[in-house]
Short mmCIF file of C-alpha atoms and ligand atoms in Angstrom, two decimals:
data_model
loop_
_atom_site.label_atom_id
_atom_site.label_comp_id
_atom_site.label_asym_id
_atom_site.label_seq_id
_atom_site.Cartn_x
_atom_site.Cartn_y
_atom_site.Cartn_z
CA MET A 41 14.82 -56.90 -32.68
CA LEU A 42 15.82 -54.65 -35.22
CA THR A 43 14.97 -55.37 -38.71
CA ARG A 44 16.20 -53.74 -41.86
CA ASP A 45 13.80 -51.75 -44.07
CA GLU A 46 14.13 -53.14 -47.32
CA ARG A 47 11.60 -50.52 -48.78
CA SER A 48 13.57 -47.83 -48.23
CA PRO A 49 15.98 -47.60 -50.80
CA THR A 50 17.66 -44.62 -48.71
CA TYR A 51 18.51 -46.34 -45.70
CA GLY A 52 21.68 -46.57 -44.50
CA GLN A 53 22.52 -42.96 -45.72
CA GLU A 54 20.64 -40.67 -43.41
CA HIS A 55 20.65 -43.22 -40.10
CA VAL A 56 22.82 -44.57 -38.49
CA GLU A 57 23.76 -48.45 -39.02
CA GLY A 58 21.69 -50.90 -37.57
CA ASN A 59 18.94 -48.44 -36.49
CA VAL A 60 15.60 -48.15 -37.74
CA SER A 61 14.06 -45.26 -36.55
CA ASP A 62 10.70 -45.92 -37.62
CA PHE A 63 10.54 -48.68 -35.15
CA ILE A 64 12.11 -46.60 -32.06
CA GLU A 65 9.92 -44.24 -30.04
CA SER A 66 12.52 -42.30 -28.36
CA THR A 67 11.88 -38.91 -28.94
CA PHE A 68 15.76 -38.08 -29.06
CA ALA A 69 15.94 -41.07 -31.69
CA SER A 70 13.63 -39.35 -33.99
CA ARG A 71 14.70 -37.35 -37.09
CA TYR A 72 12.92 -34.45 -35.75
CA VAL A 73 15.32 -33.48 -33.12
CA ALA A 74 18.08 -33.66 -35.87
CA GLU A 75 16.38 -31.69 -38.53
CA PRO A 76 15.44 -27.81 -38.02
CA LEU A 77 11.49 -27.69 -38.23
CA PRO A 78 10.25 -24.60 -40.37
CA ARG A 79 9.26 -21.83 -37.44
CA TYR A 80 7.38 -19.34 -39.19
CA GLN A 81 4.96 -21.38 -41.57
CA LEU A 82 3.70 -24.61 -41.43
CA SER A 83 5.40 -27.73 -42.35
CA GLU A 84 3.73 -30.26 -44.79
CA TYR A 85 3.09 -33.03 -42.63
CA GLY A 86 3.40 -32.39 -38.77
CA VAL A 87 5.35 -33.87 -36.13
CA PRO A 88 4.51 -36.73 -33.93
CA ALA A 89 2.69 -35.77 -30.44
CA HIS A 90 5.46 -36.69 -28.16
CA VAL A 91 8.04 -34.81 -30.32
CA CYS A 92 6.02 -31.72 -30.39
CA TYR A 93 5.62 -31.63 -26.79
CA GLN A 94 9.45 -31.90 -26.07
CA LEU A 95 10.11 -29.37 -28.61
CA ILE A 96 7.68 -26.84 -27.27
CA LYS A 97 8.80 -27.34 -23.71
CA ASP A 98 12.49 -26.95 -24.83
CA VAL A 99 11.46 -23.38 -26.17
CA ARG A 100 9.68 -22.78 -23.03
CA ALA A 101 12.89 -23.91 -21.17
CA LEU A 102 14.64 -20.41 -21.01
CA ASP A 103 11.95 -18.59 -19.76
CA ALA A 104 11.90 -16.99 -15.92
CA THR A 105 10.22 -19.23 -13.37
CA PRO A 106 7.02 -17.57 -12.79
CA LYS A 107 7.11 -18.06 -8.86
CA LEU A 108 10.15 -15.85 -9.08
CA ASN A 109 8.80 -13.14 -11.34
CA LEU A 110 8.60 -10.54 -8.62
CA ALA A 111 7.67 -7.89 -11.30
CA SER A 112 4.06 -9.33 -11.96
CA PHE A 113 0.74 -9.19 -9.79
CA VAL A 114 -0.55 -12.30 -11.51
CA THR A 115 -1.40 -15.16 -9.50
CA THR A 116 1.49 -18.18 -9.74
CA TRP A 117 0.15 -20.58 -7.39
CA MET A 118 -3.41 -22.25 -6.72
CA GLU A 119 -4.50 -25.59 -4.93
CA PRO A 120 -4.78 -28.62 -7.07
CA GLU A 121 -8.57 -29.00 -6.66
CA ALA A 122 -8.71 -25.36 -8.09
CA ARG A 123 -6.57 -26.68 -11.14
CA ASP A 124 -8.80 -29.49 -11.64
CA LEU A 125 -11.83 -27.65 -11.80
CA MET A 126 -10.09 -25.00 -14.30
CA GLN A 127 -8.63 -27.67 -16.39
CA ASP A 128 -12.22 -29.33 -16.73
CA ALA A 129 -13.65 -26.29 -17.89
CA LEU A 130 -11.06 -25.56 -20.84
CA ASP A 131 -13.36 -26.51 -23.55
CA VAL A 132 -16.10 -24.25 -22.58
CA ASN A 133 -17.11 -21.25 -24.43
CA TYR A 134 -18.54 -18.94 -21.46
CA VAL A 135 -20.65 -17.05 -24.10
CA ASP A 136 -22.99 -20.55 -25.03
CA THR A 137 -25.03 -19.18 -21.98
CA ASP A 138 -28.03 -21.57 -22.85
CA GLU A 139 -25.58 -24.61 -23.21
CA TYR A 140 -23.46 -23.85 -20.29
CA PRO A 141 -25.74 -22.24 -17.73
CA SER A 142 -23.75 -23.10 -14.74
CA SER A 143 -20.86 -20.85 -15.89
CA THR A 144 -23.62 -17.95 -15.99
CA GLU A 145 -24.74 -19.02 -12.84
CA ILE A 146 -21.45 -18.70 -11.07
CA GLN A 147 -20.43 -15.57 -12.92
CA ASN A 148 -23.46 -14.22 -11.42
CA ARG A 149 -22.54 -15.31 -7.97
CA CYS A 150 -18.95 -13.89 -8.14
CA VAL A 151 -20.49 -10.57 -9.60
CA SER A 152 -22.91 -10.33 -6.35
CA ILE A 153 -20.03 -11.30 -4.04
CA LEU A 154 -17.66 -8.45 -5.34
CA ALA A 155 -21.05 -5.75 -5.43
CA LYS A 156 -21.54 -6.89 -1.85
CA LEU A 157 -17.94 -6.28 -1.03
CA TYR A 158 -17.95 -3.12 -2.75
CA HIS A 159 -20.96 -1.93 -0.76
CA ALA A 160 -23.29 -1.61 -3.95
CA PRO A 161 -26.96 -0.36 -3.11
CA SER A 162 -28.78 -3.88 -3.98
CA VAL A 163 -32.40 -2.79 -4.19
CA ALA A 164 -33.20 -1.02 -7.53
CA GLY A 165 -33.75 3.02 -7.16
CA GLU A 166 -32.46 2.89 -3.40
CA GLU A 167 -30.43 6.14 -3.34
CA GLY A 168 -31.61 6.91 -6.69
CA ARG A 169 -28.54 4.53 -8.21
CA GLY A 170 -30.12 1.58 -9.69
CA ASP A 171 -29.09 -2.17 -9.33
CA PRO A 172 -25.68 -2.93 -9.61
CA VAL A 173 -24.69 -4.71 -12.60
CA GLY A 174 -21.29 -7.07 -13.35
CA THR A 175 -19.69 -8.95 -15.66
CA ALA A 176 -16.29 -10.92 -16.15
CA THR A 177 -14.16 -10.02 -18.93
CA VAL A 178 -11.39 -11.15 -20.63
CA GLY A 179 -8.81 -8.61 -19.57
CA SER A 180 -8.65 -5.39 -17.79
CA SER A 181 -8.31 -3.35 -20.63
CA GLU A 182 -11.80 -4.70 -21.78
CA ALA A 183 -13.22 -3.61 -18.13
CA ILE A 184 -11.99 -0.31 -18.24
CA MET A 185 -13.13 0.35 -22.09
CA LEU A 186 -16.43 -0.88 -20.93
CA GLY A 187 -16.43 1.35 -17.62
CA ALA A 188 -15.17 4.47 -19.62
CA LEU A 189 -17.61 3.96 -22.42
CA ALA A 190 -20.31 3.90 -19.74
CA LEU A 191 -19.18 7.18 -18.51
CA LYS A 192 -19.08 8.61 -22.24
CA LYS A 193 -22.46 7.62 -22.91
CA ALA A 194 -23.99 8.71 -20.01
CA TRP A 195 -22.35 12.18 -20.60
CA GLN A 196 -23.63 12.19 -23.99
CA THR A 197 -27.17 11.53 -23.18
CA ARG A 198 -26.92 13.95 -20.58
CA ARG A 199 -25.50 16.69 -22.61
CA LYS A 200 -27.83 15.46 -25.71
CA ALA A 201 -30.92 15.94 -23.25
CA LYS A 202 -29.80 19.62 -22.65
CA GLY A 203 -29.13 20.38 -26.47
CA LEU A 204 -25.52 20.72 -25.93
CA ASP A 205 -22.96 19.85 -28.07
CA THR A 206 -20.94 16.20 -27.46
CA SER A 207 -18.19 16.57 -29.83
CA ARG A 208 -15.08 16.88 -27.58
CA PRO A 209 -15.42 14.62 -24.39
CA ASN A 210 -12.73 14.70 -22.02
CA LEU A 211 -11.13 12.24 -19.32
CA VAL A 212 -9.66 13.62 -16.52
CA MET A 213 -6.80 11.47 -14.67
CA GLY A 214 -3.14 11.00 -13.13
CA ARG A 215 -0.34 10.19 -15.77
CA GLU A 216 0.42 6.95 -13.58
CA THR A 217 -2.88 5.16 -14.87
CA HIS A 218 -2.23 2.32 -16.59
CA VAL A 219 -1.81 2.32 -20.46
CA CYS A 220 -5.21 1.05 -20.90
CA TRP A 221 -6.80 4.39 -20.34
CA GLU A 222 -4.70 6.01 -22.52
CA LYS A 223 -5.73 3.45 -25.01
CA PHE A 224 -9.50 3.98 -24.51
CA CYS A 225 -9.07 7.59 -25.04
CA ARG A 226 -7.42 6.84 -28.65
CA TYR A 227 -9.66 4.43 -29.35
CA PHE A 228 -12.89 6.16 -28.64
CA ASP A 229 -12.09 9.39 -29.51
CA VAL A 230 -11.90 11.11 -25.88
CA GLU A 231 -9.13 13.70 -25.16
CA GLU A 232 -6.73 12.75 -22.40
CA ARG A 233 -6.13 15.28 -19.31
CA TYR A 234 -3.21 14.34 -16.99
CA VAL A 235 -2.17 15.35 -13.88
CA TYR A 236 1.49 14.47 -14.20
CA ALA A 237 3.75 12.94 -11.22
CA GLU A 238 6.70 14.83 -9.85
CA GLU A 239 9.76 13.61 -7.52
CA GLY A 240 7.84 12.88 -4.04
CA ARG A 241 4.32 12.67 -5.46
CA TYR A 242 3.72 9.93 -7.74
CA CYS A 243 -0.19 9.98 -7.38
CA ALA A 244 -2.69 12.38 -9.02
CA THR A 245 -4.76 14.15 -6.34
CA ALA A 246 -8.13 15.84 -5.98
CA GLU A 247 -6.87 19.26 -5.75
CA LEU A 248 -4.61 19.08 -9.00
CA LEU A 249 -7.45 17.04 -10.69
CA GLU A 250 -10.06 19.61 -10.32
CA PRO A 251 -8.86 22.26 -12.68
CA LEU A 252 -8.99 19.55 -15.70
CA ILE A 253 -12.57 19.44 -15.37
CA ASP A 254 -15.08 21.21 -17.47
CA GLU A 255 -18.55 20.47 -18.92
CA ASN A 256 -16.77 18.15 -21.48
CA THR A 257 -15.59 15.76 -18.79
CA ILE A 258 -17.21 12.26 -19.29
CA GLY A 259 -15.58 11.12 -16.02
CA VAL A 260 -12.35 10.99 -13.60
CA ALA A 261 -10.33 7.90 -13.43
CA ALA A 262 -9.12 6.83 -10.14
CA VAL A 263 -6.64 3.96 -9.16
CA LEU A 264 -6.39 2.22 -6.57
CA GLY A 265 -2.95 1.13 -6.18
CA THR A 266 -0.90 2.49 -8.98
CA THR A 267 1.53 -0.14 -10.86
CA PHE A 268 4.30 2.15 -10.20
CA THR A 269 4.38 2.21 -6.10
CA GLY A 270 1.02 0.47 -5.29
CA GLU A 271 -0.29 3.71 -3.49
CA PHE A 272 -4.03 4.24 -3.14
CA GLU A 273 -5.14 7.49 -4.65
CA ASP A 274 -7.49 9.37 -2.47
CA VAL A 275 -10.84 8.53 -4.00
CA GLN A 276 -12.90 9.72 -1.03
CA ALA A 277 -11.08 13.32 -1.45
CA ILE A 278 -11.46 12.86 -5.21
CA ASP A 279 -15.32 12.28 -4.71
CA ALA A 280 -15.82 15.32 -2.38
CA MET A 281 -14.62 17.24 -5.03
CA VAL A 282 -16.30 15.83 -7.90
CA ASP A 283 -19.21 16.50 -5.83
CA ARG A 284 -18.59 19.98 -4.93
CA VAL A 285 -17.66 20.75 -8.89
CA ASN A 286 -20.86 19.27 -9.90
CA ALA A 287 -22.97 21.03 -7.30
CA LYS A 288 -21.25 24.18 -8.52
CA ASN A 289 -21.64 23.91 -12.15
CA GLY A 290 -24.58 21.69 -12.86
CA TRP A 291 -23.03 18.77 -14.03
CA GLY A 292 -22.81 14.99 -13.73
CA VAL A 293 -19.23 13.89 -13.83
CA LYS A 294 -18.76 10.34 -12.24
CA ILE A 295 -15.71 8.38 -10.96
CA HIS A 296 -14.57 5.29 -12.40
CA VAL A 297 -11.97 3.43 -9.74
CA ASP A 298 -9.47 1.07 -11.38
CA ALA A 299 -9.06 -0.99 -8.42
CA ALA A 300 -7.05 -3.94 -10.74
CA SER A 301 -4.93 -4.83 -7.70
CA GLY A 302 -6.33 -2.80 -4.55
CA GLY A 303 -9.96 -3.85 -5.51
CA PHE A 304 -9.20 -6.93 -3.46
CA ILE A 305 -6.68 -6.06 -0.73
CA ALA A 306 -8.58 -2.87 0.46
CA PRO A 307 -11.95 -4.38 1.68
CA PHE A 308 -10.09 -7.04 3.61
CA ILE A 309 -7.18 -5.11 4.88
CA TYR A 310 -8.66 -1.62 5.06
CA PRO A 311 -12.26 -2.01 5.30
CA ASP A 312 -12.57 1.56 6.71
CA LEU A 313 -11.28 2.99 3.54
CA GLU A 314 -14.09 4.42 1.62
CA TRP A 315 -13.08 4.20 -2.02
CA ASP A 316 -16.30 2.18 -3.33
CA PHE A 317 -19.77 2.45 -3.84
CA ARG A 318 -20.23 4.20 -0.74
CA LEU A 319 -19.16 7.09 -2.57
CA SER A 320 -22.10 8.89 -4.12
CA ASN A 321 -20.11 9.49 -7.58
CA VAL A 322 -18.25 6.01 -7.99
CA ALA A 323 -20.03 4.98 -11.07
CA SER A 324 -18.06 1.78 -11.76
CA ILE A 325 -15.05 -0.30 -10.68
CA ASN A 326 -13.01 -2.75 -12.06
CA VAL A 327 -10.92 -5.55 -10.57
CA SER A 328 -8.59 -8.15 -11.48
CA GLY A 329 -9.13 -11.67 -10.23
CA HIS A 330 -5.83 -12.61 -11.72
CA LYS A 331 -4.19 -10.45 -9.22
CA TYR A 332 -5.25 -10.30 -5.80
CA GLY A 333 -8.30 -12.17 -6.40
CA LEU A 334 -6.10 -15.20 -6.29
CA VAL A 335 -6.76 -16.80 -9.87
CA TYR A 336 -4.73 -17.81 -12.77
CA PRO A 337 -4.69 -15.14 -15.75
CA GLY A 338 -7.78 -14.07 -17.46
CA VAL A 339 -10.08 -13.10 -15.07
CA PHE A 340 -11.24 -9.29 -14.50
CA MET A 341 -14.61 -8.17 -13.01
CA GLU A 342 -16.63 -5.07 -13.81
CA ASN A 343 -19.18 -3.52 -11.54
CA TYR A 344 -21.66 -0.73 -12.51
CA LEU A 345 -24.50 1.59 -10.70
CA GLY A 346 -27.41 2.00 -12.68
CA SER A 347 -26.27 0.63 -16.25
CA THR A 348 -29.29 -0.26 -18.44
CA GLU A 349 -27.42 -2.56 -20.89
CA ARG A 350 -26.62 -6.04 -19.48
CA SER A 351 -25.22 -7.61 -22.30
CA ILE A 352 -22.22 -5.22 -22.16
CA THR A 353 -18.80 -7.23 -23.06
CA LEU A 354 -16.73 -6.34 -26.02
CA ASN A 355 -15.21 -9.94 -26.33
CA PHE A 356 -17.59 -12.50 -27.53
CA SER A 357 -15.89 -15.81 -26.47
CA LYS A 358 -13.94 -16.44 -23.65
CA GLY A 359 -13.32 -19.70 -21.49
CA ALA A 360 -15.11 -20.11 -18.10
CA SER A 361 -12.10 -21.54 -16.63
CA GLN A 362 -11.15 -18.27 -14.93
CA ILE A 363 -14.65 -17.65 -13.54
CA ILE A 364 -15.08 -20.97 -12.22
CA GLY A 365 -11.64 -20.63 -10.67
CA GLN A 366 -12.57 -17.15 -9.08
CA TYR A 367 -15.60 -18.80 -7.35
CA TYR A 368 -13.37 -21.72 -6.04
CA GLN A 369 -11.35 -18.99 -4.31
CA PHE A 370 -14.39 -17.26 -2.91
CA LEU A 371 -16.23 -20.36 -1.54
CA ARG A 372 -12.82 -21.96 -0.41
CA LEU A 373 -11.28 -18.78 1.40
CA GLY A 374 -14.32 -16.82 2.45
CA PHE A 375 -14.03 -13.08 3.87
CA GLY A 376 -11.40 -14.74 6.71
CA GLY A 377 -9.00 -16.61 4.20
CA TYR A 378 -8.76 -13.69 1.97
CA ARG A 379 -7.99 -11.81 4.97
CA LYS A 380 -5.56 -13.89 6.54
CA ILE A 381 -3.77 -14.38 3.14
CA PHE A 382 -3.43 -10.78 2.69
CA LEU A 383 -2.14 -9.98 6.41
CA ASN A 384 0.48 -12.67 5.79
CA LEU A 385 1.63 -10.55 2.78
CA GLU A 386 1.61 -7.38 5.13
CA VAL A 387 4.13 -9.24 7.37
CA VAL A 388 6.40 -10.25 4.33
CA ARG A 389 5.88 -6.70 2.94
CA LYS A 390 7.08 -5.22 6.14
CA ARG A 391 9.87 -7.53 6.62
CA LEU A 392 11.39 -6.93 3.44
CA ARG A 393 10.55 -2.91 3.26
CA ARG A 394 12.84 -3.20 6.61
CA ALA A 395 15.78 -4.98 5.45
CA ILE A 396 16.00 -3.20 2.08
CA GLN A 397 15.96 0.25 4.22
CA LEU A 398 18.68 -1.58 6.41
CA THR A 399 20.82 -2.08 3.83
CA GLU A 400 21.33 1.87 3.25
CA HIS A 401 21.45 1.43 -0.31
CA PHE A 402 18.16 2.28 -1.13
CA GLU A 403 15.21 4.53 -0.44
CA ILE A 404 11.58 3.21 -0.10
CA LEU A 405 9.00 4.78 -2.60
CA SER A 406 6.20 2.93 -1.89
CA PRO A 407 3.90 3.85 0.74
CA GLU A 408 2.88 2.00 4.03
CA VAL A 409 -0.69 1.78 2.93
CA GLY A 410 -1.61 0.34 -0.49
CA VAL A 411 -0.92 -3.08 -2.17
CA PRO A 412 1.77 -5.13 -0.99
CA VAL A 413 4.72 -3.98 -3.13
CA VAL A 414 7.99 -2.70 -1.79
CA ALA A 415 9.29 -0.45 -4.63
CA PHE A 416 12.73 1.38 -4.14
CA ARG A 417 15.42 2.96 -5.72
CA LEU A 418 19.44 3.35 -5.10
CA THR A 419 20.62 6.02 -2.85
CA THR A 420 23.68 8.19 -3.25
CA LEU A 421 26.24 6.51 -1.69
CA THR A 422 29.11 7.72 0.91
CA GLY A 423 32.18 5.99 1.29
CA SER A 424 33.97 5.13 4.47
CA ASP A 425 35.97 8.20 4.02
CA GLY A 426 32.65 10.16 4.04
CA LYS A 427 32.82 11.53 0.55
CA PRO A 428 30.36 10.51 -1.95
CA HIS A 429 31.05 7.59 -3.92
CA HIS A 430 29.32 7.53 -7.74
CA ARG A 431 27.53 4.44 -8.57
CA MET A 432 28.71 3.29 -12.08
CA TYR A 433 26.01 1.06 -11.91
CA ASP A 434 21.86 1.59 -11.81
CA GLU A 435 18.85 -0.23 -11.05
CA PHE A 436 19.13 -1.62 -14.38
CA ASP A 437 22.25 -3.32 -13.89
CA LEU A 438 21.02 -4.29 -10.53
CA ALA A 439 18.18 -6.16 -11.98
CA ASP A 440 20.75 -8.15 -14.90
CA ARG A 441 22.93 -9.29 -11.65
CA LEU A 442 19.76 -10.77 -9.81
CA ARG A 443 18.46 -12.59 -12.59
CA MET A 444 21.63 -14.74 -12.49
CA ARG A 445 19.98 -16.03 -9.49
CA GLY A 446 16.78 -16.90 -11.36
CA TRP A 447 14.95 -13.39 -9.47
CA VAL A 448 12.83 -10.94 -12.23
CA LEU A 449 12.97 -7.81 -10.03
CA PRO A 450 13.13 -5.50 -13.09
CA ALA A 451 13.73 -2.15 -12.88
CA TYR A 452 11.70 0.41 -14.79
CA THR A 453 11.52 4.27 -14.90
CA MET A 454 8.40 6.40 -13.49
CA CYS A 455 5.50 7.98 -15.65
CA PRO A 456 6.29 10.52 -18.20
CA ASN A 457 7.36 13.59 -16.80
CA ALA A 458 8.96 11.99 -13.93
CA GLU A 459 10.91 9.21 -16.04
CA ASN A 460 14.03 10.40 -14.94
CA ILE A 461 13.01 8.36 -11.68
CA LYS A 462 14.48 4.54 -11.95
CA LEU A 463 12.98 1.91 -9.47
CA MET A 464 12.79 -1.23 -8.77
CA ARG A 465 9.34 -3.06 -7.38
CA ILE A 466 8.76 -6.60 -5.71
CA THR A 467 5.69 -7.35 -6.04
CA ILE A 468 4.29 -9.89 -2.86
CA ARG A 469 2.04 -12.56 -4.02
CA GLU A 470 0.37 -15.08 -2.07
CA ASP A 471 3.18 -17.78 -2.74
CA MET A 472 6.28 -15.44 -1.52
CA SER A 473 6.86 -16.99 2.31
CA VAL A 474 9.35 -15.15 4.83
CA GLN A 475 11.85 -17.74 3.97
CA MET A 476 11.86 -16.96 0.21
CA ALA A 477 11.83 -12.95 1.20
CA ASP A 478 14.78 -13.71 3.16
CA GLN A 479 16.26 -15.77 0.46
CA LEU A 480 15.95 -12.31 -2.06
CA ILE A 481 17.46 -9.77 0.76
CA ILE A 482 20.46 -12.33 0.92
CA ASP A 483 20.86 -11.98 -2.90
CA LEU A 484 20.24 -8.68 -3.31
CA LYS A 485 22.99 -7.77 -0.73
CA ASN A 486 25.06 -10.15 -2.72
CA ALA A 487 24.42 -8.35 -5.99
CA ILE A 488 24.75 -4.81 -4.46
CA ARG A 489 28.30 -6.17 -3.06
CA TRP A 490 29.44 -7.66 -5.85
CA LEU A 491 28.52 -4.21 -8.19
CA ASP A 492 30.04 -2.01 -5.58
CA THR A 493 33.64 -4.09 -6.02
CA HIS A 494 33.36 -3.76 -9.66
CA PHE A 495 31.66 -0.36 -10.61
CA ILE A 496 32.00 2.01 -8.07
CA PHE A 497 33.81 5.34 -8.90
CA THR A 498 35.31 7.20 -5.57
CA ALA A 499 35.44 11.01 -5.66
CA GLU A 500 39.13 10.59 -5.35
CA MET A 501 39.11 8.52 -8.83
CA ALA A 502 37.10 11.69 -10.16
CA GLU A 503 39.78 14.04 -9.25
CA ARG A 504 42.32 11.72 -10.61
CA MET A 505 40.56 11.29 -14.24
CA GLN A 506 40.19 15.01 -14.04
CA LYS A 507 43.42 15.97 -13.66
CA LYS A 508 44.57 13.14 -16.45
CA LEU A 509 42.36 14.70 -18.68
CA SER A 510 42.90 18.49 -18.50
CA LEU A 511 46.73 17.36 -18.72
CA GLU A 512 45.84 15.83 -21.75
CA ARG A 513 43.75 18.59 -22.90
CA LEU A 514 40.53 16.53 -23.82
CA ASP A 515 37.54 18.28 -23.83
CA SER A 516 34.28 16.45 -22.28
CA SER A 517 33.36 15.17 -25.56
CA THR A 518 36.04 12.82 -25.93
CA PHE A 519 35.48 11.91 -22.57
CA ASN A 520 33.80 8.60 -23.43
CA SER A 521 31.84 6.64 -20.93
CA ASP A 522 33.71 3.53 -22.06
CA ASP A 523 36.45 4.87 -19.93
CA PHE A 524 34.44 4.44 -17.02
CA THR A 525 32.88 0.95 -17.49
CA VAL A 526 34.92 -1.11 -15.10
CA VAL A 527 36.91 0.62 -12.38
CA ARG A 528 37.83 -0.73 -9.28
CA PRO A 529 37.99 1.32 -6.16
CA CYS A 530 41.11 1.83 -4.74
C1 PLP B 614 -2.72 -4.66 -13.75
C2 PLP B 614 -3.25 -3.42 -14.20
C3 PLP B 614 -4.31 -2.96 -15.47
C4 PLP B 614 -3.66 -4.07 -16.58
O1 PLP B 614 -4.08 -5.44 -16.02
P1 PLP B 614 -3.54 -6.26 -16.99
O2 PLP B 614 -3.49 -7.72 -16.24
O3 PLP B 614 -2.04 -5.84 -17.17
O4 PLP B 614 -4.13 -6.38 -18.32
C5 PLP B 614 -4.64 -1.71 -15.23
N1 PLP B 614 -4.88 -0.75 -14.48
C6 PLP B 614 -4.32 -1.29 -13.11
C7 PLP B 614 -4.15 -0.08 -11.92
C8 PLP B 614 -3.22 -2.27 -12.84
O5 PLP B 614 -2.48 -2.86 -11.90
#
């Protein structure tokens, strides 16, 4: 029964007749949905929980669906049991090791599993390289900062022992390395020395890195799976080069391998590829649990050899959930489980690669060996008359068109000095089945077909436009790109 609230003198003015909102629990009958709420400052009294839930859910409703986000390496599917365990640990601050010793124990198991996977020598002093040390970090940036800091410290120690100058450290790497490497150099006053990518070569090579190394080089960063094309840098060749350089000059240059994505792929499907602690100059490795470690975002692992400091993270507090999720995956899948999943991804990768090639609209830029991605760009199109057609659209327009179907397959430009190359990359994650891949290809073809009908410019049209322009004596500066935006092929 609805009663009139006699105590409220304003009743009836702000509410619909006969409706006493205080008694109605329905979210959309509450006044909060009919009033703008302060967005950038605290409101005075807050809102009820169910309203709060709905309002925030609605804010998020326009976001992409994570499963359809083909740009990201980050895990979008885990088993419900893993979710449960991770949810249970939401209130655990990992850093309180006395109160939550199980989290530390689980982290140590994960570190040990990875150390073994990366062929770290297990006995102190063996091969003169010491015990493996590892830690979970909040992010890849933190992991890489730590690895690079260890290189810098070791370099300083070596130089100081010889009474040499330590004021001008540098780090040698390819320009395709992740932005966190640049950050490290800026934050910790290290000069960055790059090998730049170019058309046809999207990775640094040992030969190109070598001349950049000198006595002030703290180390070389090698990437196992670049973010642009998924390619593995040849860490074995880099190691052999560093060996030579060190032997010749009496330096102690070491390598950090950024294996954020490749660190989980290589051991399972390319076990013979030597990129890890089997190589004598590899001092540290980082890997992202939230990429091919198959855990929801927030966990990275770092392994060092011969480090003396044990409490080495930059960040203090962090949740324990991701560490627990990682251990769940290790225990649940074992070596064989990870291998099976990655072999499935290879099937999907090959199928997508082939289908994209068959469209004849694209050139594939990702290599056959690497992390499971397909990177590609539009090719120059030849019309049925054999003459070149000028596309009036690019990879960015194609990305927009695909977004209409829900796919997030963004276009991007290659790293500095090769940024004239536009490309797209499909990241194949655990939850992409062949069925989903086939649907993607259908949608990709449809998008291309639509763009071709609406935005193509034939040689004939170019000629006609040229004539028109010269007749009207217009120079190229008045030749506005708007003239071209929607041109139908004849
Ligand atoms: C993803 C990635 C990073 C950084 O990881 P985030 O999850 O984006 O913080 C660093 N290096 C490489 C090679 C990566 O693929």
